mmCIF file with all atom_site columns, C-alpha atoms in Angstrom:
data_model
loop_
_atom_site.group_PDB
_atom_site.id
_atom_site.type_symbol
_atom_site.label_atom_id
_atom_site.label_alt_id
_atom_site.label_comp_id
_atom_site.label_asym_id
_atom_site.label_entity_id
_atom_site.label_seq_id
_atom_site.pdbx_PDB_ins_code
_atom_site.Cartn_x
_atom_site.Cartn_y
_atom_site.Cartn_z
_atom_site.occupancy
_atom_site.B_iso_or_equiv
_atom_site.pdbx_formal_charge
_atom_site.auth_seq_id
_atom_site.auth_comp_id
_atom_site.auth_asym_id
_atom_site.auth_atom_id
_atom_site.pdbx_PDB_model_num
ATOM 1   C CA . MET A 1 1   ? 7.845   -31.504 -12.731 1.00 53.00 ? 104 MET A CA 1
ATOM 2   C CA . VAL A 1 2   ? 7.417   -32.084 -8.983  1.00 53.00 ? 105 VAL A CA 1
ATOM 3   C CA . SER A 1 3   ? 10.715  -30.331 -8.309  1.00 59.00 ? 106 SER A CA 1
ATOM 4   C CA . THR A 1 4   ? 9.659   -27.330 -10.414 1.00 64.00 ? 107 THR A CA 1
ATOM 5   C CA . ALA A 1 5   ? 6.328   -27.046 -8.601  1.00 62.00 ? 108 ALA A CA 1
ATOM 6   C CA . HIS A 1 6   ? 8.050   -27.353 -5.233  1.00 61.00 ? 109 HIS A CA 1
ATOM 7   C CA . SER A 1 7   ? 10.510  -24.603 -6.195  1.00 79.00 ? 110 SER A CA 1
ATOM 8   C CA . ALA A 1 8   ? 7.660   -22.326 -7.294  1.00 79.00 ? 111 ALA A CA 1
ATOM 9   C CA . TRP A 1 9   ? 5.777   -22.820 -4.014  1.00 85.00 ? 112 TRP A CA 1
ATOM 10  C CA . HIS A 1 10  ? 8.994   -22.229 -2.099  1.00 84.00 ? 113 HIS A CA 1
ATOM 11  C CA . ARG A 1 11  ? 9.442   -18.846 -3.788  1.00 86.00 ? 114 ARG A CA 1
ATOM 12  C CA . ILE A 1 12  ? 5.812   -17.925 -3.097  1.00 86.00 ? 115 ILE A CA 1
ATOM 13  C CA . ALA A 1 13  ? 6.197   -18.893 0.565   1.00 89.00 ? 116 ALA A CA 1
ATOM 14  C CA . HIS A 1 14  ? 9.425   -16.878 0.759   1.00 86.00 ? 117 HIS A CA 1
ATOM 15  C CA . GLY A 1 15  ? 7.671   -13.766 -0.546  1.00 84.00 ? 118 GLY A CA 1
ATOM 16  C CA . ALA A 1 16  ? 4.764   -14.260 1.856   1.00 89.00 ? 119 ALA A CA 1
ATOM 17  C CA . ARG A 1 17  ? 7.140   -14.648 4.787   1.00 88.00 ? 120 ARG A CA 1
ATOM 18  C CA . ASP A 1 18  ? 9.008   -11.455 3.912   1.00 83.00 ? 121 ASP A CA 1
ATOM 19  C CA . VAL A 1 19  ? 5.864   -9.304  4.054   1.00 84.00 ? 122 VAL A CA 1
ATOM 20  C CA . PHE A 1 20  ? 3.920   -11.090 6.792   1.00 86.00 ? 123 PHE A CA 1
ATOM 21  C CA . PRO A 1 21  ? 4.637   -8.437  9.484   1.00 82.00 ? 124 PRO A CA 1
ATOM 22  C CA . VAL A 1 22  ? 3.390   -5.732  7.117   1.00 83.00 ? 125 VAL A CA 1
ATOM 23  C CA . ALA A 1 23  ? 0.272   -7.790  6.335   1.00 87.00 ? 126 ALA A CA 1
ATOM 24  C CA . LEU A 1 24  ? -0.429  -7.930  10.070  1.00 84.00 ? 127 LEU A CA 1
ATOM 25  C CA . GLY A 1 25  ? -0.270  -4.131  10.088  1.00 80.00 ? 128 GLY A CA 1
ATOM 26  C CA . LEU A 1 26  ? -2.841  -3.967  7.285   1.00 85.00 ? 129 LEU A CA 1
ATOM 27  C CA . PHE A 1 27  ? -5.299  -6.160  9.194   1.00 88.00 ? 130 PHE A CA 1
ATOM 28  C CA . PRO A 1 28  ? -6.487  -3.479  11.693  1.00 83.00 ? 131 PRO A CA 1
ATOM 29  C CA . LEU A 1 29  ? -6.786  -0.964  8.867   1.00 84.00 ? 132 LEU A CA 1
ATOM 30  C CA . GLY A 1 30  ? -9.014  -3.390  6.973   1.00 87.00 ? 133 GLY A CA 1
ATOM 31  C CA . LEU A 1 31  ? -10.898 -3.970  10.222  1.00 87.00 ? 134 LEU A CA 1
ATOM 32  C CA . ALA A 1 32  ? -11.662 -0.245  10.441  1.00 84.00 ? 135 ALA A CA 1
ATOM 33  C CA . PHE A 1 33  ? -12.895 -0.262  6.851   1.00 87.00 ? 136 PHE A CA 1
ATOM 34  C CA . GLY A 1 34  ? -15.201 -3.228  7.536   1.00 88.00 ? 137 GLY A CA 1
ATOM 35  C CA . ILE A 1 35  ? -16.675 -1.465  10.569  1.00 86.00 ? 138 ILE A CA 1
ATOM 36  C CA . LEU A 1 36  ? -17.226 1.685   8.509   1.00 84.00 ? 139 LEU A CA 1
ATOM 37  C CA . MET A 1 37  ? -19.027 -0.296  5.807   1.00 87.00 ? 140 MET A CA 1
ATOM 38  C CA . MET A 1 38  ? -21.304 -1.833  8.442   1.00 86.00 ? 141 MET A CA 1
ATOM 39  C CA . GLN A 1 39  ? -22.023 1.549   10.045  1.00 82.00 ? 142 GLN A CA 1
ATOM 40  C CA . MET A 1 40  ? -22.890 3.002   6.631   1.00 83.00 ? 143 MET A CA 1
ATOM 41  C CA . GLY A 1 41  ? -25.575 0.342   6.217   1.00 84.00 ? 144 GLY A CA 1
ATOM 42  C CA . PHE A 1 42  ? -23.907 -1.972  3.695   1.00 88.00 ? 145 PHE A CA 1
ATOM 43  C CA . ALA A 1 43  ? -24.426 -5.731  3.875   1.00 88.00 ? 146 ALA A CA 1
ATOM 44  C CA . TRP A 1 44  ? -21.348 -7.616  5.097   1.00 89.00 ? 147 TRP A CA 1
ATOM 45  C CA . PHE A 1 45  ? -20.528 -9.123  1.695   1.00 92.00 ? 148 PHE A CA 1
ATOM 46  C CA . TRP A 1 46  ? -20.011 -5.690  0.134   1.00 91.00 ? 149 TRP A CA 1
ATOM 47  C CA . THR A 1 47  ? -16.839 -5.200  2.171   1.00 91.00 ? 150 THR A CA 1
ATOM 48  C CA . PRO A 1 48  ? -14.764 -7.951  0.477   1.00 91.00 ? 151 PRO A CA 1
ATOM 49  C CA . ILE A 1 49  ? -16.326 -7.063  -2.885  1.00 92.00 ? 152 ILE A CA 1
ATOM 50  C CA . VAL A 1 50  ? -15.201 -3.418  -2.597  1.00 90.00 ? 153 VAL A CA 1
ATOM 51  C CA . SER A 1 51  ? -11.790 -4.424  -1.229  1.00 90.00 ? 154 SER A CA 1
ATOM 52  C CA . ILE A 1 52  ? -11.206 -6.774  -4.160  1.00 91.00 ? 155 ILE A CA 1
ATOM 53  C CA . LEU A 1 53  ? -12.619 -4.571  -6.925  1.00 89.00 ? 156 LEU A CA 1
ATOM 54  C CA . ILE A 1 54  ? -11.003 -1.332  -5.738  1.00 87.00 ? 157 ILE A CA 1
ATOM 55  C CA . TYR A 1 55  ? -8.187  -2.427  -3.393  1.00 88.00 ? 158 TYR A CA 1
ATOM 56  C CA . ALA A 1 56  ? -6.742  1.027   -2.910  1.00 84.00 ? 159 ALA A CA 1
ATOM 57  C CA . GLY A 1 57  ? -6.677  1.606   0.846   1.00 77.00 ? 160 GLY A CA 1
ATOM 58  C CA . SER A 1 58  ? -7.515  5.257   1.410   1.00 77.00 ? 161 SER A CA 1
ATOM 59  C CA . MET A 1 59  ? -9.479  5.355   -1.840  1.00 80.00 ? 162 MET A CA 1
ATOM 60  C CA . GLU A 1 60  ? -11.815 2.687   -0.484  1.00 83.00 ? 163 GLU A CA 1
ATOM 61  C CA . PHE A 1 61  ? -12.728 4.900   2.483   1.00 80.00 ? 164 PHE A CA 1
ATOM 62  C CA . LEU A 1 62  ? -13.301 7.792   0.107   1.00 78.00 ? 165 LEU A CA 1
ATOM 63  C CA . ALA A 1 63  ? -15.318 5.589   -2.250  1.00 81.00 ? 166 ALA A CA 1
ATOM 64  C CA . VAL A 1 64  ? -17.797 4.736   0.531   1.00 82.00 ? 167 VAL A CA 1
ATOM 65  C CA . ASN A 1 65  ? -18.481 8.434   1.068   1.00 78.00 ? 168 ASN A CA 1
ATOM 66  C CA . MET A 1 66  ? -18.812 9.041   -2.667  1.00 80.00 ? 169 MET A CA 1
ATOM 67  C CA . ILE A 1 67  ? -21.224 6.132   -3.053  1.00 80.00 ? 170 ILE A CA 1
ATOM 68  C CA . THR A 1 68  ? -23.483 7.411   -0.283  1.00 80.00 ? 171 THR A CA 1
ATOM 69  C CA . ALA A 1 69  ? -23.267 11.083  -1.369  1.00 76.00 ? 172 ALA A CA 1
ATOM 70  C CA . PRO A 1 70  ? -24.714 12.724  -4.497  1.00 75.00 ? 173 PRO A CA 1
ATOM 71  C CA . ILE A 1 71  ? -21.406 12.820  -6.421  1.00 76.00 ? 174 ILE A CA 1
ATOM 72  C CA . GLY A 1 72  ? -21.338 12.463  -10.194 1.00 77.00 ? 175 GLY A CA 1
ATOM 73  C CA . PRO A 1 73  ? -19.077 10.018  -12.097 1.00 79.00 ? 176 PRO A CA 1
ATOM 74  C CA . ALA A 1 74  ? -16.797 12.799  -13.380 1.00 81.00 ? 177 ALA A CA 1
ATOM 75  C CA . THR A 1 75  ? -16.196 14.181  -9.888  1.00 79.00 ? 178 THR A CA 1
ATOM 76  C CA . ALA A 1 76  ? -15.550 10.685  -8.550  1.00 78.00 ? 179 ALA A CA 1
ATOM 77  C CA . ALA A 1 77  ? -13.038 10.038  -11.341 1.00 81.00 ? 180 ALA A CA 1
ATOM 78  C CA . ILE A 1 78  ? -11.161 13.271  -10.551 1.00 80.00 ? 181 ILE A CA 1
ATOM 79  C CA . TYR A 1 79  ? -11.034 12.393  -6.841  1.00 75.00 ? 182 TYR A CA 1
ATOM 80  C CA . ALA A 1 80  ? -9.699  8.927   -7.658  1.00 78.00 ? 183 ALA A CA 1
ATOM 81  C CA . LEU A 1 81  ? -7.045  10.359  -9.984  1.00 79.00 ? 184 LEU A CA 1
ATOM 82  C CA . LEU A 1 82  ? -5.829  12.875  -7.408  1.00 74.00 ? 185 LEU A CA 1
ATOM 83  C CA . VAL A 1 83  ? -5.724  10.370  -4.560  1.00 73.00 ? 186 VAL A CA 1
ATOM 84  C CA . ASN A 1 84  ? -3.973  7.611   -6.524  1.00 77.00 ? 187 ASN A CA 1
ATOM 85  C CA . PHE A 1 85  ? -1.843  9.579   -8.978  1.00 75.00 ? 188 PHE A CA 1
ATOM 86  C CA . ARG A 1 86  ? 1.308   8.582   -7.067  1.00 73.00 ? 189 ARG A CA 1
ATOM 87  C CA . HIS A 1 87  ? 0.903   5.039   -8.426  1.00 77.00 ? 190 HIS A CA 1
ATOM 88  C CA . VAL A 1 88  ? 1.962   6.297   -11.850 1.00 76.00 ? 191 VAL A CA 1
ATOM 89  C CA . PHE A 1 89  ? 5.441   6.851   -10.414 1.00 73.00 ? 192 PHE A CA 1
ATOM 90  C CA . TYR A 1 90  ? 5.417   3.534   -8.536  1.00 77.00 ? 193 TYR A CA 1
ATOM 91  C CA . ALA A 1 91  ? 5.082   1.758   -11.864 1.00 77.00 ? 194 ALA A CA 1
ATOM 92  C CA . LEU A 1 92  ? 8.386   3.200   -13.058 1.00 73.00 ? 195 LEU A CA 1
ATOM 93  C CA . ASN A 1 93  ? 10.352  1.096   -10.557 1.00 74.00 ? 196 ASN A CA 1
ATOM 94  C CA . TYR A 1 94  ? 8.091   -1.944  -10.450 1.00 82.00 ? 197 TYR A CA 1
ATOM 95  C CA . PRO A 1 95  ? 9.977   -5.058  -11.732 1.00 83.00 ? 198 PRO A CA 1
ATOM 96  C CA . VAL A 1 96  ? 7.258   -6.074  -14.180 1.00 84.00 ? 199 VAL A CA 1
ATOM 97  C CA . HIS A 1 97  ? 9.877   -7.878  -16.277 1.00 83.00 ? 200 HIS A CA 1
ATOM 98  C CA . ALA A 1 98  ? 9.956   -10.608 -13.611 1.00 84.00 ? 201 ALA A CA 1
ATOM 99  C CA . LEU A 1 99  ? 6.316   -11.537 -14.330 1.00 87.00 ? 202 LEU A CA 1
ATOM 100 C CA . LYS A 1 100 ? 6.165   -14.194 -17.013 1.00 85.00 ? 203 LYS A CA 1
ATOM 101 C CA . ASN A 1 101 ? 2.528   -14.419 -18.124 1.00 89.00 ? 204 ASN A CA 1
ATOM 102 C CA . PRO A 1 102 ? -0.513  -12.136 -18.577 1.00 91.00 ? 205 PRO A CA 1
ATOM 103 C CA . VAL A 1 103 ? -2.293  -13.382 -15.436 1.00 92.00 ? 206 VAL A CA 1
ATOM 104 C CA . THR A 1 104 ? 0.562   -12.619 -13.042 1.00 91.00 ? 207 THR A CA 1
ATOM 105 C CA . THR A 1 105 ? 1.315   -9.360  -14.861 1.00 91.00 ? 208 THR A CA 1
ATOM 106 C CA . PHE A 1 106 ? -2.302  -8.239  -14.449 1.00 92.00 ? 209 PHE A CA 1
ATOM 107 C CA . TYR A 1 107 ? -2.387  -9.196  -10.773 1.00 92.00 ? 210 TYR A CA 1
ATOM 108 C CA . GLY A 1 108 ? 1.004   -7.615  -10.093 1.00 90.00 ? 211 GLY A CA 1
ATOM 109 C CA . VAL A 1 109 ? -0.063  -4.281  -11.573 1.00 89.00 ? 212 VAL A CA 1
ATOM 110 C CA . TYR A 1 110 ? -3.523  -4.446  -9.980  1.00 90.00 ? 213 TYR A CA 1
ATOM 111 C CA . SER A 1 111 ? -2.148  -5.113  -6.480  1.00 90.00 ? 214 SER A CA 1
ATOM 112 C CA . LEU A 1 112 ? 0.644   -2.519  -6.592  1.00 88.00 ? 215 LEU A CA 1
ATOM 113 C CA . THR A 1 113 ? 0.053   -0.561  -3.371  1.00 86.00 ? 216 THR A CA 1
ATOM 114 C CA . ASP A 1 114 ? 2.097   1.806   -1.207  1.00 82.00 ? 217 ASP A CA 1
ATOM 115 C CA . GLU A 1 115 ? 3.246   -1.110  0.931   1.00 82.00 ? 218 GLU A CA 1
ATOM 116 C CA . VAL A 1 116 ? 4.254   -3.260  -2.044  1.00 85.00 ? 219 VAL A CA 1
ATOM 117 C CA . TYR A 1 117 ? 6.224   -0.398  -3.561  1.00 82.00 ? 220 TYR A CA 1
ATOM 118 C CA . ALA A 1 118 ? 7.926   0.399   -0.255  1.00 79.00 ? 221 ALA A CA 1
ATOM 119 C CA . ILE A 1 119 ? 9.030   -3.210  0.203   1.00 81.00 ? 222 ILE A CA 1
ATOM 120 C CA . LEU A 1 120 ? 10.228  -3.698  -3.376  1.00 79.00 ? 223 LEU A CA 1
ATOM 121 C CA . SER A 1 121 ? 12.106  -0.399  -3.479  1.00 73.00 ? 224 SER A CA 1
ATOM 122 C CA . SER A 1 122 ? 13.654  -0.865  -0.028  1.00 70.00 ? 225 SER A CA 1
ATOM 123 C CA . ARG A 1 123 ? 15.321  -4.070  -1.205  1.00 68.00 ? 226 ARG A CA 1
ATOM 124 C CA . PRO A 1 124 ? 16.660  -3.184  -4.671  1.00 61.00 ? 227 PRO A CA 1
ATOM 125 C CA . ASP A 1 125 ? 19.324  -5.884  -4.570  1.00 56.00 ? 228 ASP A CA 1
ATOM 126 C CA . THR A 1 126 ? 16.865  -8.683  -3.818  1.00 66.00 ? 229 THR A CA 1
ATOM 127 C CA . ALA A 1 127 ? 16.157  -11.052 -6.696  1.00 73.00 ? 230 ALA A CA 1
ATOM 128 C CA . TRP A 1 128 ? 12.443  -10.379 -7.068  1.00 80.00 ? 231 TRP A CA 1
ATOM 129 C CA . ASN A 1 129 ? 11.122  -13.268 -9.142  1.00 85.00 ? 232 ASN A CA 1
ATOM 130 C CA . GLN A 1 130 ? 7.532   -14.005 -10.090 1.00 87.00 ? 233 GLN A CA 1
ATOM 131 C CA . GLY A 1 131 ? 6.871   -16.402 -7.202  1.00 88.00 ? 234 GLY A CA 1
ATOM 132 C CA . LYS A 1 132 ? 8.205   -14.072 -4.515  1.00 89.00 ? 235 LYS A CA 1
ATOM 133 C CA . MET A 1 133 ? 6.324   -11.089 -5.908  1.00 90.00 ? 236 MET A CA 1
ATOM 134 C CA . MET A 1 134 ? 3.032   -12.982 -6.132  1.00 91.00 ? 237 MET A CA 1
ATOM 135 C CA . GLY A 1 135 ? 3.456   -14.399 -2.634  1.00 91.00 ? 238 GLY A CA 1
ATOM 136 C CA . ALA A 1 136 ? 4.223   -10.957 -1.229  1.00 90.00 ? 239 ALA A CA 1
ATOM 137 C CA . GLN A 1 137 ? 1.416   -9.116  -2.996  1.00 93.00 ? 240 GLN A CA 1
ATOM 138 C CA . PHE A 1 138 ? -1.245  -11.746 -2.312  1.00 94.00 ? 241 PHE A CA 1
ATOM 139 C CA . THR A 1 139 ? -0.310  -11.885 1.381   1.00 94.00 ? 242 THR A CA 1
ATOM 140 C CA . LEU A 1 140 ? -0.620  -8.120  1.715   1.00 92.00 ? 243 LEU A CA 1
ATOM 141 C CA . GLN A 1 141 ? -4.019  -8.123  0.016   1.00 93.00 ? 244 GLN A CA 1
ATOM 142 C CA . PHE A 1 142 ? -5.167  -11.024 2.180   1.00 94.00 ? 245 PHE A CA 1
ATOM 143 C CA . GLY A 1 143 ? -4.260  -9.032  5.299   1.00 91.00 ? 246 GLY A CA 1
ATOM 144 C CA . TRP A 1 144 ? -6.395  -6.116  4.117   1.00 92.00 ? 247 TRP A CA 1
ATOM 145 C CA . VAL A 1 145 ? -9.372  -8.110  2.830   1.00 93.00 ? 248 VAL A CA 1
ATOM 146 C CA . SER A 1 146 ? -9.504  -10.478 5.820   1.00 93.00 ? 249 SER A CA 1
ATOM 147 C CA . GLY A 1 147 ? -9.401  -7.527  8.213   1.00 91.00 ? 250 GLY A CA 1
ATOM 148 C CA . GLY A 1 148 ? -12.296 -5.904  6.388   1.00 91.00 ? 251 GLY A CA 1
ATOM 149 C CA . LEU A 1 149 ? -14.308 -9.121  6.444   1.00 93.00 ? 252 LEU A CA 1
ATOM 150 C CA . VAL A 1 150 ? -13.810 -9.539  10.200  1.00 91.00 ? 253 VAL A CA 1
ATOM 151 C CA . GLY A 1 151 ? -14.804 -5.913  10.741  1.00 88.00 ? 254 GLY A CA 1
ATOM 152 C CA . ALA A 1 152 ? -17.964 -6.329  8.668   1.00 89.00 ? 255 ALA A CA 1
ATOM 153 C CA . LEU A 1 153 ? -18.986 -9.565  10.401  1.00 89.00 ? 256 LEU A CA 1
ATOM 154 C CA . CYS A 1 154 ? -18.008 -8.662  13.969  1.00 85.00 ? 257 CYS A CA 1
ATOM 155 C CA . GLY A 1 155 ? -18.382 -4.887  13.968  1.00 72.00 ? 258 GLY A CA 1
ATOM 156 C CA . ASN A 1 156 ? -21.314 -4.994  16.372  1.00 70.00 ? 259 ASN A CA 1
ATOM 157 C CA . VAL A 1 157 ? -19.248 -6.603  19.123  1.00 72.00 ? 260 VAL A CA 1
ATOM 158 C CA . ILE A 1 158 ? -16.083 -4.550  18.614  1.00 68.00 ? 261 ILE A CA 1
ATOM 159 C CA . PRO A 1 159 ? -15.849 -1.571  21.035  1.00 64.00 ? 262 PRO A CA 1
ATOM 160 C CA . ASP A 1 160 ? -16.357 1.861   19.521  1.00 60.00 ? 263 ASP A CA 1
ATOM 161 C CA . SER A 1 161 ? -12.916 2.950   20.684  1.00 58.00 ? 264 SER A CA 1
ATOM 162 C CA . ILE A 1 162 ? -9.893  0.651   20.920  1.00 59.00 ? 265 ILE A CA 1
ATOM 163 C CA . GLN A 1 163 ? -6.972  2.492   22.491  1.00 60.00 ? 266 GLN A CA 1
ATOM 164 C CA . GLY A 1 164 ? -3.947  2.576   20.216  1.00 58.00 ? 267 GLY A CA 1
ATOM 165 C CA . SER A 1 165 ? -5.638  1.270   17.066  1.00 57.00 ? 268 SER A CA 1
ATOM 166 C CA . GLU A 1 166 ? -5.320  4.678   15.405  1.00 56.00 ? 269 GLU A CA 1
ATOM 167 C CA . PHE A 1 167 ? -1.524  4.280   15.557  1.00 63.00 ? 270 PHE A CA 1
ATOM 168 C CA . ALA A 1 168 ? -1.552  1.148   13.385  1.00 63.00 ? 271 ALA A CA 1
ATOM 169 C CA . LEU A 1 169 ? -0.960  2.998   10.107  1.00 63.00 ? 272 LEU A CA 1
ATOM 170 C CA . VAL A 1 170 ? 1.765   5.190   11.608  1.00 69.00 ? 273 VAL A CA 1
ATOM 171 C CA . ALA A 1 171 ? 3.513   2.126   13.049  1.00 69.00 ? 274 ALA A CA 1
ATOM 172 C CA . LEU A 1 172 ? 3.251   0.320   9.710   1.00 67.00 ? 275 LEU A CA 1
ATOM 173 C CA . PHE A 1 173 ? 4.957   3.101   7.781   1.00 70.00 ? 276 PHE A CA 1
ATOM 174 C CA . LEU A 1 174 ? 7.581   3.527   10.498  1.00 75.00 ? 277 LEU A CA 1
ATOM 175 C CA . VAL A 1 175 ? 8.511   -0.126  9.981   1.00 70.00 ? 278 VAL A CA 1
ATOM 176 C CA . LEU A 1 176 ? 8.718   0.428   6.218   1.00 69.00 ? 279 LEU A CA 1
ATOM 177 C CA . LEU A 1 177 ? 10.853  3.520   6.809   1.00 73.00 ? 280 LEU A CA 1
ATOM 178 C CA . ILE A 1 178 ? 13.280  1.564   8.979   1.00 73.00 ? 281 ILE A CA 1
ATOM 179 C CA . GLU A 1 179 ? 13.574  -1.152  6.319   1.00 68.00 ? 282 GLU A CA 1
ATOM 180 C CA . ALA A 1 180 ? 14.139  1.423   3.588   1.00 68.00 ? 283 ALA A CA 1
ATOM 181 C CA . TYR A 1 181 ? 16.823  3.166   5.627   1.00 70.00 ? 284 TYR A CA 1
ATOM 182 C CA . ASP A 1 182 ? 18.492  -0.156  6.410   1.00 70.00 ? 285 ASP A CA 1
ATOM 183 C CA . ALA A 1 183 ? 18.700  -0.884  2.672   1.00 64.00 ? 286 ALA A CA 1
ATOM 184 C CA . ARG A 1 184 ? 19.860  2.596   1.707   1.00 69.00 ? 287 ARG A CA 1
ATOM 185 C CA . ARG A 1 185 ? 21.489  4.581   4.510   1.00 75.00 ? 288 ARG A CA 1
ATOM 186 C CA . GLU A 1 186 ? 20.968  8.194   3.498   1.00 76.00 ? 289 GLU A CA 1
ATOM 187 C CA . PRO A 1 187 ? 20.405  10.306  6.640   1.00 80.00 ? 290 PRO A CA 1
ATOM 188 C CA . LEU A 1 188 ? 20.267  13.532  4.619   1.00 82.00 ? 291 LEU A CA 1
ATOM 189 C CA . MET A 1 189 ? 17.153  12.295  2.816   1.00 80.00 ? 292 MET A CA 1
ATOM 190 C CA . ILE A 1 190 ? 15.509  11.459  6.161   1.00 81.00 ? 293 ILE A CA 1
ATOM 191 C CA . LEU A 1 191 ? 16.265  14.978  7.345   1.00 87.00 ? 294 LEU A CA 1
ATOM 192 C CA . ALA A 1 192 ? 14.917  16.404  4.081   1.00 86.00 ? 295 ALA A CA 1
ATOM 193 C CA . ALA A 1 193 ? 11.664  14.477  4.548   1.00 84.00 ? 296 ALA A CA 1
ATOM 194 C CA . LEU A 1 194 ? 11.327  15.703  8.137   1.00 86.00 ? 297 LEU A CA 1
ATOM 195 C CA . ALA A 1 195 ? 12.013  19.268  7.042   1.00 90.00 ? 298 ALA A CA 1
ATOM 196 C CA . ALA A 1 196 ? 9.445   19.026  4.226   1.00 87.00 ? 299 ALA A CA 1
ATOM 197 C CA . GLY A 1 197 ? 6.815   17.689  6.624   1.00 86.00 ? 300 GLY A CA 1
ATOM 198 C CA . GLY A 1 198 ? 7.626   20.308  9.256   1.00 89.00 ? 301 GLY A CA 1
ATOM 199 C CA . LEU A 1 199 ? 7.410   23.127  6.715   1.00 88.00 ? 302 LEU A CA 1
ATOM 200 C CA . GLY A 1 200 ? 4.124   21.756  5.415   1.00 85.00 ? 303 GLY A CA 1
ATOM 201 C CA . LEU A 1 201 ? 2.739   21.704  8.952   1.00 86.00 ? 304 LEU A CA 1
ATOM 202 C CA . ALA A 1 202 ? 3.877   25.282  9.559   1.00 88.00 ? 305 ALA A CA 1
ATOM 203 C CA . LEU A 1 203 ? 2.401   26.564  6.294   1.00 86.00 ? 306 LEU A CA 1
ATOM 204 C CA . SER A 1 204 ? -0.950  24.783  6.419   1.00 83.00 ? 307 SER A CA 1
ATOM 205 C CA . PRO A 1 205 ? -1.819  22.155  9.046   1.00 82.00 ? 308 PRO A CA 1
ATOM 206 C CA . ASP A 1 206 ? -4.799  20.990  6.971   1.00 76.00 ? 309 ASP A CA 1
ATOM 207 C CA . ASN A 1 207 ? -2.603  20.332  3.926   1.00 76.00 ? 310 ASN A CA 1
ATOM 208 C CA . THR A 1 208 ? 0.560   19.102  5.621   1.00 79.00 ? 311 THR A CA 1
ATOM 209 C CA . LEU A 1 209 ? 0.785   15.842  3.670   1.00 72.00 ? 312 LEU A CA 1
ATOM 210 C CA . LEU A 1 210 ? 0.241   17.423  0.254   1.00 74.00 ? 313 LEU A CA 1
ATOM 211 C CA . ILE A 1 211 ? 2.742   20.241  0.852   1.00 82.00 ? 314 ILE A CA 1
ATOM 212 C CA . GLY A 1 212 ? 5.290   17.907  2.405   1.00 82.00 ? 315 GLY A CA 1
ATOM 213 C CA . MET A 1 213 ? 5.096   15.444  -0.485  1.00 77.00 ? 316 MET A CA 1
ATOM 214 C CA . LEU A 1 214 ? 5.421   18.237  -3.064  1.00 81.00 ? 317 LEU A CA 1
ATOM 215 C CA . LEU A 1 215 ? 8.464   19.665  -1.297  1.00 86.00 ? 318 LEU A CA 1
ATOM 216 C CA . TYR A 1 216 ? 10.118  16.271  -0.975  1.00 82.00 ? 319 TYR A CA 1
ATOM 217 C CA . THR A 1 217 ? 9.366   15.501  -4.622  1.00 79.00 ? 320 THR A CA 1
ATOM 218 C CA . GLY A 1 218 ? 11.149  18.738  -5.460  1.00 83.00 ? 321 GLY A CA 1
ATOM 219 C CA . VAL A 1 219 ? 14.188  17.541  -3.493  1.00 83.00 ? 322 VAL A CA 1
ATOM 220 C CA . LEU A 1 220 ? 14.202  14.257  -5.422  1.00 78.00 ? 323 LEU A CA 1
ATOM 221 C CA . MET A 1 221 ? 13.956  16.118  -8.740  1.00 81.00 ? 324 MET A CA 1
ATOM 222 C CA . LEU A 1 222 ? 16.929  18.265  -7.781  1.00 83.00 ? 325 LEU A CA 1
ATOM 223 C CA . ARG A 1 223 ? 18.934  15.136  -6.950  1.00 80.00 ? 326 ARG A CA 1
ATOM 224 C CA . TYR A 1 224 ? 17.974  13.627  -10.289 1.00 74.00 ? 327 TYR A CA 1
ATOM 225 C CA . ALA A 1 225 ? 18.980  16.812  -12.122 1.00 78.00 ? 328 ALA A CA 1
ATOM 226 C CA . ARG A 1 226 ? 22.372  16.659  -10.433 1.00 76.00 ? 329 ARG A CA 1
ATOM 227 C CA . GLY A 1 227 ? 22.796  13.060  -11.558 1.00 72.00 ? 330 GLY A CA 1
ATOM 228 C CA . GLU A 1 228 ? 22.469  11.497  -8.103  1.00 55.00 ? 331 GLU A CA 1
ATOM 229 C CA . ARG A 1 229 ? 20.795  8.160   -7.541  1.00 51.00 ? 332 ARG A CA 1
ATOM 230 C CA . ALA A 1 230 ? 17.468  8.620   -5.727  1.00 47.00 ? 333 ALA A CA 1
#
């Protein structure tokens, strides 16, 4: 029994260790969210409540604006669907079979974020077991929630502008990109992504991300139609 418990904790610690650098990248993003909540007039305890109940990164920022603006439930639901619709596709590759009971299955699905998907998909040959997945996903959420809590409690003493903090998200996804490329060296797909983003920027600077993602999705669909492994 002791050996089994020790093995379980070892797997959890292993998963936490694997994602710790990414969790550090989520901390300043959570910090920004906590500061925003404070500036919008919310009590400090609402920040961890929102981060736990919603836990959707960009959707949390949008939710604050929807809460404080006269937006109806139907409109809010449509916004949430459009912003988070990509998670439907994340679920297709999520190793839910590794989760052995309803509690871990619920938490695994609930805490499936961009970062979790990027890490799991960038290491397809890794034996993702329940302990490693729970350790990884909890550590990432802790990085976000703890950052938000610090921002809500200490927002008044944090300078209005911290040079370089706006690059935190870019740096985080660059790290995930490097890991994904290291696991699956496909330079043509990197070039396709750059081309899609560049074309999106040329067509409509205000909608670069949407156009770029649609174009790149089209590339992936063509690869799938040709029978290539995406």
